[in-house]
Coordinates of N, CA and C in Angstrom, one line a residue:
M1 N 0.8 -1.2 0.0 CA 0.0 0.0 0.0 C 0.9 1.2 0.0
K2 N 0.6 2.1 -0.9 CA 1.5 3.3 -1.1 C 0.8 4.5 -0.4
V3 N 1.7 5.5 -0.1 CA 1.2 6.8 0.5 C 0.1 7.4 -0.3
K4 N 0.2 7.4 -1.6 CA -0.9 8.0 -2.4 C -2.2 7.3 -2.2
E5 N -2.2 6.0 -1.9 CA -3.5 5.3 -1.7 C -4.1 5.7 -0.4
V6 N -3.3 5.9 0.7 CA -3.8 6.4 1.9 C -4.3 7.9 1.8
L7 N -3.6 8.7 1.1 CA -3.9 10.1 0.8 C -5.3 10.1 0.1
S8 N -5.4 9.2 -0.9 CA -6.7 9.2 -1.7 C -7.9 8.8 -0.8
A9 N -7.7 7.9 0.1 CA -8.7 7.4 1.0 C -9.2 8.6 1.9
L10 N -8.2 9.3 2.4 CA -8.5 10.4 3.3 C -9.2 11.5 2.6
E11 N -8.8 11.8 1.3 CA -9.4 12.9 0.6 C -10.8 12.5 0.0
Q12 N -11.0 11.2 -0.1 CA -12.4 10.8 -0.5 C -13.3 11.1 0.6
F13 N -12.9 10.9 1.8 CA -13.7 11.1 3.0 C -13.9 12.6 3.2
A14 N -12.8 13.4 3.1 CA -12.8 14.8 3.3 C -12.1 15.5 2.2
P15 N -12.8 15.7 1.0 CA -12.1 16.3 -0.2 C -11.4 17.6 0.1
L16 N -10.3 17.8 -0.5 CA -9.5 19.1 -0.3 C -10.3 20.4 -0.6
P17 N -11.3 20.3 -1.6 CA -12.0 21.6 -1.8 C -12.9 22.0 -0.7
L18 N -13.1 21.1 0.3 CA -13.9 21.5 1.5 C -13.1 22.4 2.5
Q19 N -11.8 22.5 2.3 CA -11.0 23.3 3.2 C -11.2 24.8 3.0
E20 N -10.9 25.6 4.0 CA -11.1 27.0 3.9 C -10.0 27.6 3.0
S21 N -10.2 28.8 2.5 CA -9.3 29.4 1.5 C -7.9 29.6 2.1
W22 N -7.8 29.8 3.4 CA -6.6 30.2 4.0 C -5.8 28.9 4.5
D23 N -6.3 27.8 4.3 CA -5.8 26.6 4.9 C -4.7 25.9 3.9
N24 N -4.1 24.9 4.4 CA -3.1 24.2 3.6 C -3.1 22.7 4.0
A25 N -4.3 22.1 3.7 CA -4.4 20.6 4.0 C -3.8 19.8 2.8
G26 N -3.7 18.5 3.1 CA -3.1 17.6 2.0 C -1.7 17.2 2.3
L27 N -1.0 16.8 1.3 CA 0.4 16.3 1.4 C 1.3 17.5 1.9
Q28 N 2.1 17.2 2.9 CA 3.0 18.3 3.4 C 4.4 18.0 3.1
V29 N 4.8 16.7 3.3 CA 6.2 16.3 3.1 C 6.3 14.9 2.6
G30 N 7.1 14.6 1.7 CA 7.4 13.2 1.3 C 6.9 12.9 -0.1
L31 N 7.2 11.6 -0.5 CA 6.9 11.1 -1.8 C 5.7 10.1 -1.8
T32 N 4.7 10.4 -2.6 CA 3.5 9.6 -2.5 C 3.7 8.1 -3.0
E33 N 4.7 7.9 -3.7 CA 5.0 6.5 -4.3 C 5.6 5.6 -3.2
A34 N 6.0 6.1 -2.1 CA 6.6 5.3 -1.0 C 5.6 4.3 -0.5
E35 N 6.1 3.1 -0.2 CA 5.3 2.1 0.5 C 5.1 2.4 1.9
V36 N 3.9 2.3 2.5 CA 3.6 2.6 3.8 C 4.0 1.5 4.8
S37 N 4.9 1.8 5.7 CA 5.3 0.8 6.7 C 4.4 0.9 8.0
G38 N 3.7 2.0 8.1 CA 2.8 2.3 9.2 C 2.4 3.7 9.3
A39 N 1.3 4.0 9.8 CA 0.8 5.4 9.9 C 0.6 5.8 11.3
L40 N 1.3 6.9 11.7 CA 1.1 7.5 13.1 C 0.1 8.6 13.0
L41 N -0.9 8.6 13.8 CA -2.0 9.5 13.7 C -1.9 10.5 14.9
C42 N -2.0 11.8 14.6 CA -1.8 12.8 15.6 C -2.6 14.1 15.3
L43 N -2.5 15.0 16.3 CA -3.2 16.3 16.1 C -2.2 17.3 15.5
D44 N -0.9 17.4 16.0 CA 0.1 18.3 15.6 C 1.3 17.5 15.2
V45 N 2.1 18.0 14.3 CA 3.4 17.4 13.9 C 4.6 18.2 14.5
T46 N 5.3 17.6 15.4 CA 6.5 18.2 16.0 C 7.6 17.2 15.9
E47 N 8.8 17.7 16.3 CA 10.0 16.8 16.2 C 9.8 15.6 17.0
K48 N 9.2 15.7 18.2 CA 8.9 14.5 19.1 C 8.0 13.5 18.4
V49 N 7.0 14.1 17.6 CA 6.1 13.2 16.9 C 6.8 12.4 15.8
V50 N 7.7 13.1 15.1 CA 8.5 12.4 14.1 C 9.4 11.4 14.7
D51 N 10.0 11.7 15.9 CA 10.8 10.7 16.6 C 9.9 9.5 17.0
E52 N 8.7 9.7 17.4 CA 7.8 8.6 17.8 C 7.5 7.7 16.5
A53 N 7.2 8.4 15.4 CA 7.0 7.7 14.2 C 8.1 6.8 13.8
V54 N 9.3 7.3 13.9 CA 10.5 6.5 13.6 C 10.7 5.3 14.5
Q55 N 10.5 5.6 15.8 CA 10.6 4.6 16.8 C 9.6 3.4 16.6
K56 N 8.4 3.8 16.1 CA 7.4 2.8 15.9 C 7.4 2.2 14.5
G57 N 8.3 2.6 13.7 CA 8.4 2.0 12.4 C 7.4 2.5 11.4
C58 N 6.9 3.8 11.6 CA 5.9 4.4 10.8 C 6.6 5.4 9.8
N59 N 6.4 5.2 8.6 CA 7.0 6.2 7.6 C 6.0 7.2 7.1
L60 N 4.8 7.2 7.7 CA 3.7 8.2 7.4 C 3.1 8.7 8.7
I61 N 3.0 10.0 8.7 CA 2.3 10.7 9.8 C 1.0 11.4 9.2
V62 N -0.1 11.2 9.8 CA -1.3 11.8 9.4 C -1.8 12.7 10.6
S63 N -1.8 14.0 10.3 CA -2.1 15.0 11.4 C -3.4 15.8 11.0
H64 N -3.9 16.4 12.0 CA -5.1 17.3 11.8 C -4.5 18.7 11.4
H65 N -3.7 19.3 12.3 CA -3.1 20.6 12.0 C -2.0 20.5 11.0
P66 N -2.0 21.3 9.9 CA -0.9 21.2 9.0 C 0.5 21.6 9.6
L67 N 1.5 20.8 9.2 CA 2.8 21.2 9.5 C 3.3 22.4 8.8
L68 N 3.0 22.5 7.5 CA 3.3 23.7 6.7 C 2.1 24.5 6.5
F69 N 1.8 25.4 7.5 CA 0.7 26.2 7.5 C 1.0 27.5 6.7
R70 N 2.1 28.1 7.1 CA 2.6 29.3 6.4 C 3.8 28.9 5.6
G71 N 4.0 29.5 4.4 CA 5.1 29.1 3.6 C 6.5 29.2 4.2
L72 N 7.4 28.3 3.8 CA 8.8 28.4 4.3 C 9.7 29.0 3.2
K73 N 10.5 30.0 3.6 CA 11.4 30.5 2.7 C 12.8 30.0 2.9
T74 N 13.0 29.3 4.1 CA 14.3 28.7 4.5 C 14.0 27.4 5.2
I75 N 14.8 26.4 4.9 CA 14.7 25.2 5.7 C 16.1 24.9 6.3
S76 N 16.1 25.3 7.6 CA 17.4 25.2 8.4 C 17.0 24.6 9.7
D77 N 17.5 25.2 10.8 CA 17.1 24.8 12.1 C 16.7 26.0 13.0
L78 N 16.2 27.0 12.3 CA 15.9 28.3 13.1 C 14.6 28.2 13.8
T79 N 13.6 27.4 13.3 CA 12.3 27.3 13.9 C 11.9 25.8 14.1
D80 N 10.9 25.6 15.0 CA 10.5 24.2 15.2 C 10.0 23.6 14.0
V81 N 9.3 24.4 13.1 CA 8.7 23.8 11.9 C 9.8 23.4 11.0
Q82 N 10.8 24.2 10.8 CA 12.0 23.9 9.9 C 12.7 22.7 10.4
R83 N 12.9 22.6 11.7 CA 13.6 21.4 12.3 C 12.8 20.1 12.1
T84 N 11.4 20.3 12.2 CA 10.6 19.1 12.0 C 10.5 18.6 10.6
V85 N 10.5 19.6 9.6 CA 10.6 19.2 8.2 C 11.9 18.5 7.9
R86 N 13.0 19.1 8.4 CA 14.3 18.4 8.1 C 14.3 17.0 8.7
K87 N 13.8 16.8 9.9 CA 13.9 15.5 10.5 C 13.0 14.5 9.7
A88 N 11.8 15.0 9.3 CA 10.9 14.1 8.5 C 11.6 13.7 7.2
I89 N 12.2 14.6 6.5 CA 12.9 14.3 5.3 C 14.1 13.4 5.5
R90 N 14.8 13.6 6.6 CA 16.0 12.8 6.9 C 15.7 11.4 7.2
H91 N 14.5 11.2 7.8 CA 14.1 9.8 8.1 C 13.1 9.2 7.1
D92 N 12.9 9.9 6.0 CA 12.0 9.4 4.9 C 10.5 9.2 5.5
V93 N 10.1 10.2 6.3 CA 8.7 10.1 6.9 C 7.9 11.1 6.1
C94 N 6.8 10.6 5.5 CA 5.8 11.5 4.8 C 4.8 12.0 5.8
V95 N 4.4 13.2 5.5 CA 3.4 13.9 6.4 C 2.2 14.3 5.5
I96 N 1.0 13.9 6.0 CA -0.3 14.3 5.4 C -1.1 15.0 6.5
S97 N -1.8 16.1 6.1 CA -2.6 16.8 7.1 C -4.0 17.0 6.5
M98 N -5.0 16.7 7.4 CA -6.4 16.9 7.0 C -7.0 17.9 8.0
H99 N -7.1 19.1 7.7 CA -7.5 20.2 8.6 C -8.9 20.6 8.4
T100 N -9.1 21.8 7.9 CA -10.5 22.3 7.8 C -11.4 21.5 6.8
N101 N -10.8 20.8 5.9 CA -11.6 19.9 5.1 C -12.2 18.8 6.0
M102 N -11.4 18.3 7.0 CA -12.0 17.4 8.0 C -12.9 18.0 9.0
D103 N -12.7 19.3 9.3 CA -13.7 20.0 10.1 C -15.0 20.1 9.4
N104 N -15.0 20.4 8.1 CA -16.2 20.7 7.4 C -16.9 19.4 6.8
A105 N -16.3 18.3 6.9 CA -16.9 17.1 6.3 C -17.9 16.4 7.1
R106 N -18.9 15.8 6.5 CA -19.8 15.0 7.3 C -19.1 13.8 7.9
G107 N -19.3 13.5 9.2 CA -18.6 12.5 9.9 C -17.2 12.9 10.3
G108 N -16.9 14.3 10.2 CA -15.6 14.8 10.6 C -15.5 15.2 12.0
V109 N -14.6 16.1 12.3 CA -14.3 16.5 13.6 C -15.4 16.8 14.5
N110 N -16.4 17.6 14.1 CA -17.5 18.0 14.9 C -18.5 16.9 15.2
F111 N -18.6 16.0 14.2 CA -19.5 14.9 14.3 C -18.9 13.9 15.4
K112 N -17.5 13.8 15.4 CA -16.9 13.0 16.4 C -17.1 13.5 17.8
I113 N -17.0 14.8 18.0 CA -17.3 15.4 19.3 C -18.7 15.1 19.7
A114 N -19.6 15.3 18.8 CA -21.0 15.0 19.1 C -21.2 13.5 19.5
E115 N -20.5 12.6 18.8 CA -20.6 11.2 19.1 C -20.1 10.9 20.5
K116 N -19.0 11.5 20.9 CA -18.4 11.3 22.2 C -19.4 11.8 23.3
L117 N -20.2 12.8 23.0 CA -21.1 13.3 24.0 C -22.5 12.5 23.9
G118 N -22.6 11.6 23.0 CA -23.8 10.9 22.8 C -25.0 11.6 22.3
L119 N -24.7 12.7 21.5 CA -25.8 13.5 20.9 C -26.5 12.7 19.8
T120 N -27.8 13.0 19.7 CA -28.6 12.4 18.6 C -29.0 13.4 17.6
D121 N -29.6 13.0 16.5 CA -30.1 13.9 15.4 C -29.1 15.0 15.1
V122 N -27.8 14.5 14.8 CA -26.8 15.5 14.6 C -26.8 16.0 13.1
T123 N -26.8 17.3 12.9 CA -26.8 17.9 11.6 C -25.8 19.1 11.6
F124 N -25.5 19.6 10.4 CA -24.6 20.7 10.3 C -25.3 22.0 10.9
L125 N -24.6 22.8 11.6 CA -25.1 24.0 12.1 C -25.2 25.0 11.0
N126 N -24.1 25.1 10.2 CA -24.1 26.1 9.1 C -23.8 25.3 7.8
P127 N -24.9 24.7 7.2 CA -24.7 23.8 6.1 C -24.4 24.5 4.8
K128 N -23.6 23.9 3.9 CA -23.4 24.4 2.6 C -23.0 23.2 1.6
R129 N -22.8 23.5 0.4 CA -22.4 22.5 -0.6 C -21.2 23.0 -1.3
V130 N -20.3 22.1 -1.6 CA -19.1 22.4 -2.4 C -19.2 21.4 -3.6
G131 N -19.6 21.9 -4.7 CA -19.9 21.0 -5.8 C -21.1 20.1 -5.4
D132 N -20.9 18.8 -5.5 CA -22.0 17.8 -5.1 C -21.9 17.4 -3.7
V133 N -20.9 17.9 -2.9 CA -20.6 17.4 -1.6 C -21.3 18.3 -0.6
E134 N -22.1 17.7 0.3 CA -22.7 18.4 1.4 C -21.7 18.5 2.5
C135 N -21.5 19.7 3.1 CA -20.6 20.0 4.1 C -21.1 21.1 5.0
G136 N -20.2 21.6 5.9 CA -20.7 22.7 6.7 C -19.8 23.0 7.9
S137 N -20.1 24.1 8.6 CA -19.3 24.5 9.8 C -20.1 24.2 11.0
G138 N -19.5 23.5 11.9 CA -20.2 23.2 13.2 C -21.3 22.2 13.0
V139 N -21.8 21.7 14.2 CA -23.0 20.7 14.1 C -23.9 21.1 15.3
I140 N -25.1 20.6 15.2 CA -26.1 20.7 16.3 C -26.6 19.3 16.5
G141 N -26.8 19.0 17.8 CA -27.4 17.7 18.2 C -28.1 17.8 19.5
T142 N -28.8 16.7 19.9 CA -29.6 16.7 21.1 C -29.1 15.7 22.1
L143 N -29.1 16.1 23.4 CA -28.7 15.2 24.4 C -29.8 14.1 24.6
T144 N -29.5 12.9 25.0 CA -30.5 11.9 25.2 C -31.4 12.3 26.3
E145 N -30.9 13.0 27.3 CA -31.8 13.5 28.4 C -31.3 14.9 28.7
A146 N -32.3 15.8 28.9 CA -31.9 17.2 29.3 C -31.3 17.2 30.6
M147 N -30.4 18.1 30.9 CA -29.7 18.1 32.2 C -29.5 19.6 32.6
A148 N -29.3 19.7 33.9 CA -28.9 21.1 34.4 C -27.6 21.5 33.9
A149 N -27.4 22.8 33.8 CA -26.2 23.4 33.1 C -24.9 22.9 33.8
D150 N -24.9 22.9 35.2 CA -23.7 22.5 35.8 C -23.4 21.0 35.6
D151 N -24.4 20.2 35.5 CA -24.2 18.8 35.2 C -23.7 18.6 33.7
F152 N -24.2 19.4 32.9 CA -23.8 19.4 31.5 C -22.3 19.7 31.3
V153 N -21.9 20.8 32.0 CA -20.5 21.2 32.0 C -19.6 20.1 32.5
L154 N -20.0 19.5 33.6 CA -19.3 18.4 34.2 C -19.2 17.2 33.2
K155 N -20.2 16.9 32.5 CA -20.2 15.8 31.5 C -19.2 16.1 30.4
V156 N -19.2 17.4 30.0 CA -18.3 17.8 28.9 C -16.8 17.6 29.4
K157 N -16.6 18.1 30.6 CA -15.2 18.0 31.2 C -14.8 16.6 31.3
Q158 N -15.6 15.7 31.8 CA -15.3 14.3 32.0 C -15.1 13.6 30.6
T159 N -15.9 13.9 29.6 CA -15.8 13.3 28.3 C -14.4 13.6 27.7
F160 N -14.0 14.9 27.8 CA -12.8 15.3 27.1 C -11.6 15.5 28.0
G161 N -11.7 15.0 29.3 CA -10.5 15.1 30.2 C -10.0 16.5 30.4
V162 N -11.0 17.4 30.6 CA -10.7 18.8 30.7 C -10.5 19.2 32.2
E163 N -9.3 19.8 32.5 CA -9.1 20.2 33.9 C -9.9 21.4 34.3
C164 N -10.1 22.3 33.3 CA -10.8 23.6 33.6 C -11.6 24.0 32.3
A165 N -12.9 24.1 32.5 CA -13.7 24.7 31.4 C -14.0 26.1 31.6
M166 N -14.0 26.9 30.6 CA -14.4 28.3 30.7 C -15.8 28.5 30.2
T167 N -16.7 29.0 31.1 CA -18.1 29.2 30.8 C -18.5 30.6 31.2
N168 N -19.7 30.9 30.6 CA -20.4 32.2 31.1 C -21.3 31.8 32.3
E169 N -22.1 32.7 32.7 CA -23.1 32.5 33.8 C -23.9 31.2 33.5
L170 N -24.0 30.3 34.5 CA -24.7 29.1 34.3 C -26.2 29.3 34.0
L171 N -26.6 28.6 33.0 CA -28.0 28.7 32.5 C -29.0 28.2 33.6
R172 N -30.1 28.9 33.8 CA -31.1 28.5 34.8 C -32.2 27.8 34.1
R173 N -31.9 27.1 33.1 CA -32.9 26.2 32.4 C -32.2 24.9 32.0
P174 N -32.9 23.8 31.7 CA -32.2 22.6 31.3 C -31.5 22.8 29.9
V175 N -30.4 22.0 29.8 CA -29.7 22.0 28.5 C -30.1 20.7 27.8
S176 N -30.5 20.9 26.5 CA -31.0 19.8 25.7 C -30.3 19.9 24.3
R177 N -30.5 21.0 23.6 CA -30.0 21.2 22.3 C -28.6 21.8 22.3
V178 N -27.6 21.2 21.6 CA -26.2 21.6 21.8 C -25.6 21.9 20.4
A179 N -24.9 23.0 20.3 CA -24.1 23.3 19.1 C -22.6 23.1 19.4
I180 N -21.8 22.6 18.4 CA -20.4 22.3 18.6 C -19.6 22.8 17.5
C181 N -18.4 23.3 17.8 CA -17.4 23.6 16.8 C -16.1 23.4 17.4
G182 N -15.4 22.4 17.0 CA -14.0 22.1 17.6 C -13.0 23.2 17.2
G183 N -12.0 23.3 18.0 CA -10.9 24.3 17.7 C -11.4 25.7 18.0
A184 N -11.1 26.6 17.1 CA -11.4 28.0 17.3 C -12.8 28.3 16.6
G185 N -13.8 28.1 17.4 CA -15.2 28.1 16.8 C -16.0 29.3 17.2
D186 N -15.5 30.4 17.8 CA -16.3 31.5 18.2 C -17.0 32.2 17.1
F187 N -16.6 32.0 15.9 CA -17.3 32.7 14.8 C -18.7 32.1 14.5
L188 N -19.0 31.0 15.2 CA -20.3 30.3 15.0 C -21.2 30.6 16.2
L189 N -20.8 31.4 17.2 CA -21.6 31.6 18.4 C -23.0 32.1 18.0
D190 N -23.0 33.2 17.2 CA -24.3 33.8 16.9 C -25.2 32.9 16.1
D191 N -24.6 32.1 15.2 CA -25.4 31.1 14.4 C -26.0 30.1 15.4
A192 N -25.2 29.7 16.4 CA -25.8 28.7 17.3 C -26.9 29.3 18.1
V193 N -26.8 30.6 18.6 CA -27.9 31.3 19.3 C -29.1 31.4 18.4
A194 N -28.9 31.8 17.1 CA -30.0 31.9 16.2 C -30.7 30.6 16.0
A195 N -30.0 29.5 16.1 CA -30.6 28.2 15.9 C -31.4 27.7 17.1
G196 N -31.3 28.5 18.2 CA -32.1 28.2 19.4 C -31.5 27.1 20.3
V197 N -30.2 26.9 20.2 CA -29.6 25.9 21.1 C -29.5 26.4 22.5
D198 N -29.3 25.4 23.4 CA -29.2 25.7 24.9 C -27.7 25.9 25.2
A199 N -26.8 25.3 24.5 CA -25.4 25.3 24.8 C -24.5 25.3 23.6
F200 N -23.3 25.9 23.7 CA -22.4 26.0 22.6 C -21.0 25.6 23.1
I201 N -20.5 24.5 22.5 CA -19.1 24.0 22.9 C -18.1 24.4 21.8
T202 N -17.0 24.9 22.2 CA -15.9 25.1 21.3 C -14.6 25.0 22.0
G203 N -13.5 25.1 21.3 CA -12.2 24.9 21.9 C -11.6 26.2 22.4
E204 N -11.8 27.3 21.8 CA -11.3 28.6 22.2 C -12.2 29.7 21.8
M205 N -12.2 30.8 22.6 CA -13.1 31.9 22.2 C -12.5 33.2 22.8
H206 N -12.7 34.3 22.1 CA -12.2 35.6 22.5 C -13.0 36.1 23.8
Y207 N -12.3 36.8 24.6 CA -12.8 37.3 25.9 C -14.1 38.1 25.7
H208 N -14.1 39.1 24.8 CA -15.3 40.0 24.6 C -16.5 39.2 24.1
Q209 N -16.3 38.1 23.5 CA -17.5 37.4 23.0 C -18.3 36.7 24.1
Y210 N -17.8 36.6 25.3 CA -18.6 36.1 26.4 C -19.7 37.0 26.9
F211 N -19.6 38.3 26.6 CA -20.5 39.3 27.0 C -21.8 39.2 26.3
G212 N -22.9 39.4 27.0 CA -24.2 39.6 26.3 C -25.0 38.3 26.1
Y213 N -24.5 37.1 26.5 CA -25.2 35.9 26.2 C -25.7 35.2 27.5
E214 N -25.7 36.0 28.6 CA -26.2 35.5 29.9 C -27.7 35.0 29.8
Q215 N -27.9 33.8 30.1 CA -29.2 33.2 30.1 C -29.8 33.0 28.7
R216 N -29.0 33.2 27.7 CA -29.4 33.0 26.3 C -28.8 31.6 25.8
V217 N -27.5 31.4 26.2 CA -26.9 30.1 25.8 C -25.8 29.8 26.8
Q218 N -25.6 28.5 27.1 CA -24.5 28.1 27.9 C -23.2 27.9 27.1
I219 N -22.3 28.9 27.3 CA -21.0 28.7 26.6 C -20.1 27.8 27.4
C220 N -19.4 26.9 26.7 CA -18.5 26.0 27.3 C -17.3 25.8 26.4
V221 N -16.2 26.4 26.9 CA -14.9 26.4 26.1 C -13.9 25.5 26.8
I222 N -13.4 24.5 26.1 CA -12.7 23.4 26.7 C -11.2 23.3 26.3
G223 N -10.8 24.2 25.4 CA -9.4 24.1 25.0 C -9.3 23.5 23.5
H224 N -8.5 24.1 22.7 CA -8.4 23.7 21.3 C -7.9 22.3 21.2
Y225 N -6.9 21.9 21.8 CA -6.4 20.5 21.8 C -7.4 19.5 22.3
Q226 N -8.0 19.9 23.4 CA -8.9 18.9 24.0 C -10.1 18.7 23.1
S227 N -10.6 19.7 22.5 CA -11.8 19.6 21.7 C -11.6 18.7 20.4
E228 N -10.3 18.7 19.9 CA -10.1 18.0 18.7 C -9.3 16.7 18.9
Q229 N -9.0 16.3 20.1 CA -8.1 15.2 20.4 C -8.6 13.9 19.8
Y230 N -9.9 13.7 19.6 CA -10.4 12.4 19.0 C -10.4 12.4 17.5
T231 N -9.9 13.4 16.9 CA -9.8 13.4 15.4 C -8.9 12.2 14.9
T232 N -8.0 11.8 15.7 CA -7.1 10.6 15.3 C -8.0 9.4 15.2
E233 N -9.1 9.3 15.9 CA -10.0 8.1 15.7 C -10.6 8.1 14.4
I234 N -10.9 9.3 13.8 CA -11.5 9.4 12.5 C -10.5 8.9 11.5
F235 N -9.2 9.4 11.6 CA -8.2 8.9 10.7 C -8.0 7.4 10.7
R236 N -8.0 6.9 12.0 CA -7.8 5.4 12.1 C -9.0 4.6 11.4
D237 N -10.2 5.1 11.6 CA -11.3 4.4 11.0 C -11.3 4.4 9.5
I238 N -10.9 5.6 9.0 CA -10.8 5.7 7.5 C -9.8 4.8 6.9
I239 N -8.6 4.8 7.5 CA -7.5 4.0 7.0 C -7.8 2.5 7.2
E240 N -8.3 2.1 8.4 CA -8.6 0.7 8.6 C -9.7 0.2 7.7
T241 N -10.6 1.0 7.3 CA -11.7 0.6 6.5 C -11.3 0.5 5.0
R242 N -10.6 1.6 4.5 CA -10.3 1.7 3.1 C -8.9 1.2 2.7
C243 N -8.0 1.1 3.7 CA -6.6 0.7 3.5 C -6.3 -0.3 4.6
P244 N -6.9 -1.5 4.7 CA -6.8 -2.4 5.8 C -5.4 -2.9 5.9
E245 N -4.6 -2.9 4.9 CA -3.2 -3.4 5.0 C -2.3 -2.5 5.8
V246 N -2.7 -1.3 6.0 CA -1.8 -0.3 6.6 C -2.0 -0.3 8.2
R247 N -0.9 -0.5 8.9 CA -0.9 -0.5 10.3 C -1.1 0.9 10.8
T248 N -1.9 1.2 11.8 CA -2.1 2.5 12.3 C -1.7 2.5 13.8
E249 N -1.2 3.7 14.2 CA -0.8 3.9 15.6 C -1.3 5.3 16.0
I250 N -2.1 5.4 17.1 CA -2.4 6.8 17.6 C -1.3 7.3 18.4
A251 N -0.8 8.5 18.1 CA 0.4 9.0 18.8 C 0.2 9.1 20.3
E252 N 1.2 8.8 21.0 CA 1.2 8.9 22.5 C 1.8 10.3 22.9
T253 N 2.5 11.0 22.0 CA 3.1 12.3 22.3 C 2.0 13.3 22.5
N254 N 1.9 14.0 23.6 CA 1.0 15.0 23.9 C 1.6 16.3 23.3
T255 N 1.0 16.9 22.3 CA 1.5 18.1 21.7 C 0.8 19.4 22.1
N256 N -0.1 19.3 23.1 CA -0.8 20.5 23.6 C 0.2 21.4 24.2
P257 N 0.4 22.6 23.7 CA 1.4 23.6 24.3 C 0.9 24.3 25.5
I258 N -0.3 24.1 25.9 CA -0.9 24.9 27.0 C -1.0 24.0 28.2
L259 N -0.4 24.5 29.3 CA -0.5 23.8 30.6 C -1.4 24.5 31.5
Y260 N -2.1 23.7 32.4 CA -3.0 24.3 33.4 C -2.3 24.1 34.8
I261 N -1.9 25.2 35.4 CA -1.1 25.1 36.6 C -1.9 25.7 37.8

């Protein structure tokens, strides 16, 4: 099984045209004709992740966040990205990233978050079409049972292993309908409110956006890394289903740069 076959399988699930105009999903480093010895699945690509791939005999890394997000004019050892690119090339490790195309795809990042919370009737919050493909930003779903706001926040924290959730004033009505956008999803807050949800979950949000939503919607911000951590399970399922000959490993390296002290 070659890298190009794994790349094709991932792009069939989340076609590159679904990515945002500012993004850089797809092949990052390496030759697509290479035979795959194993695929390491991760959120971010760092030097330590490349080391883990080499240690585990994986010559392919599949990440959510692109390694090459902004263009490189130099490849030396001046930045962590440059060092990571050099190390990947030195060890013949290919890198593929599936970013906002996986965010916007049906069954992608936000659907996985909804699945982890056990939501039902999950649909796109802001649906659109790219060619013949249905896609969209964020999702809406329903809890199997309505619950008090503090119990809802606790459920979210437990589900995603969050040490500290940032919320606005606790809602004084039950939470049932929930909107989700993994990562930096504050741009969808007003769409979620307009859709009549009780709660909005995202990974990060600007300070001033918390104002004015008291008793309108329960905001629950859990951290960018935490919200998207299960994206590796999507990669694993795609590869195991469409490229069953390829061995997959979910990375053990924690690349979250934010510590809670």
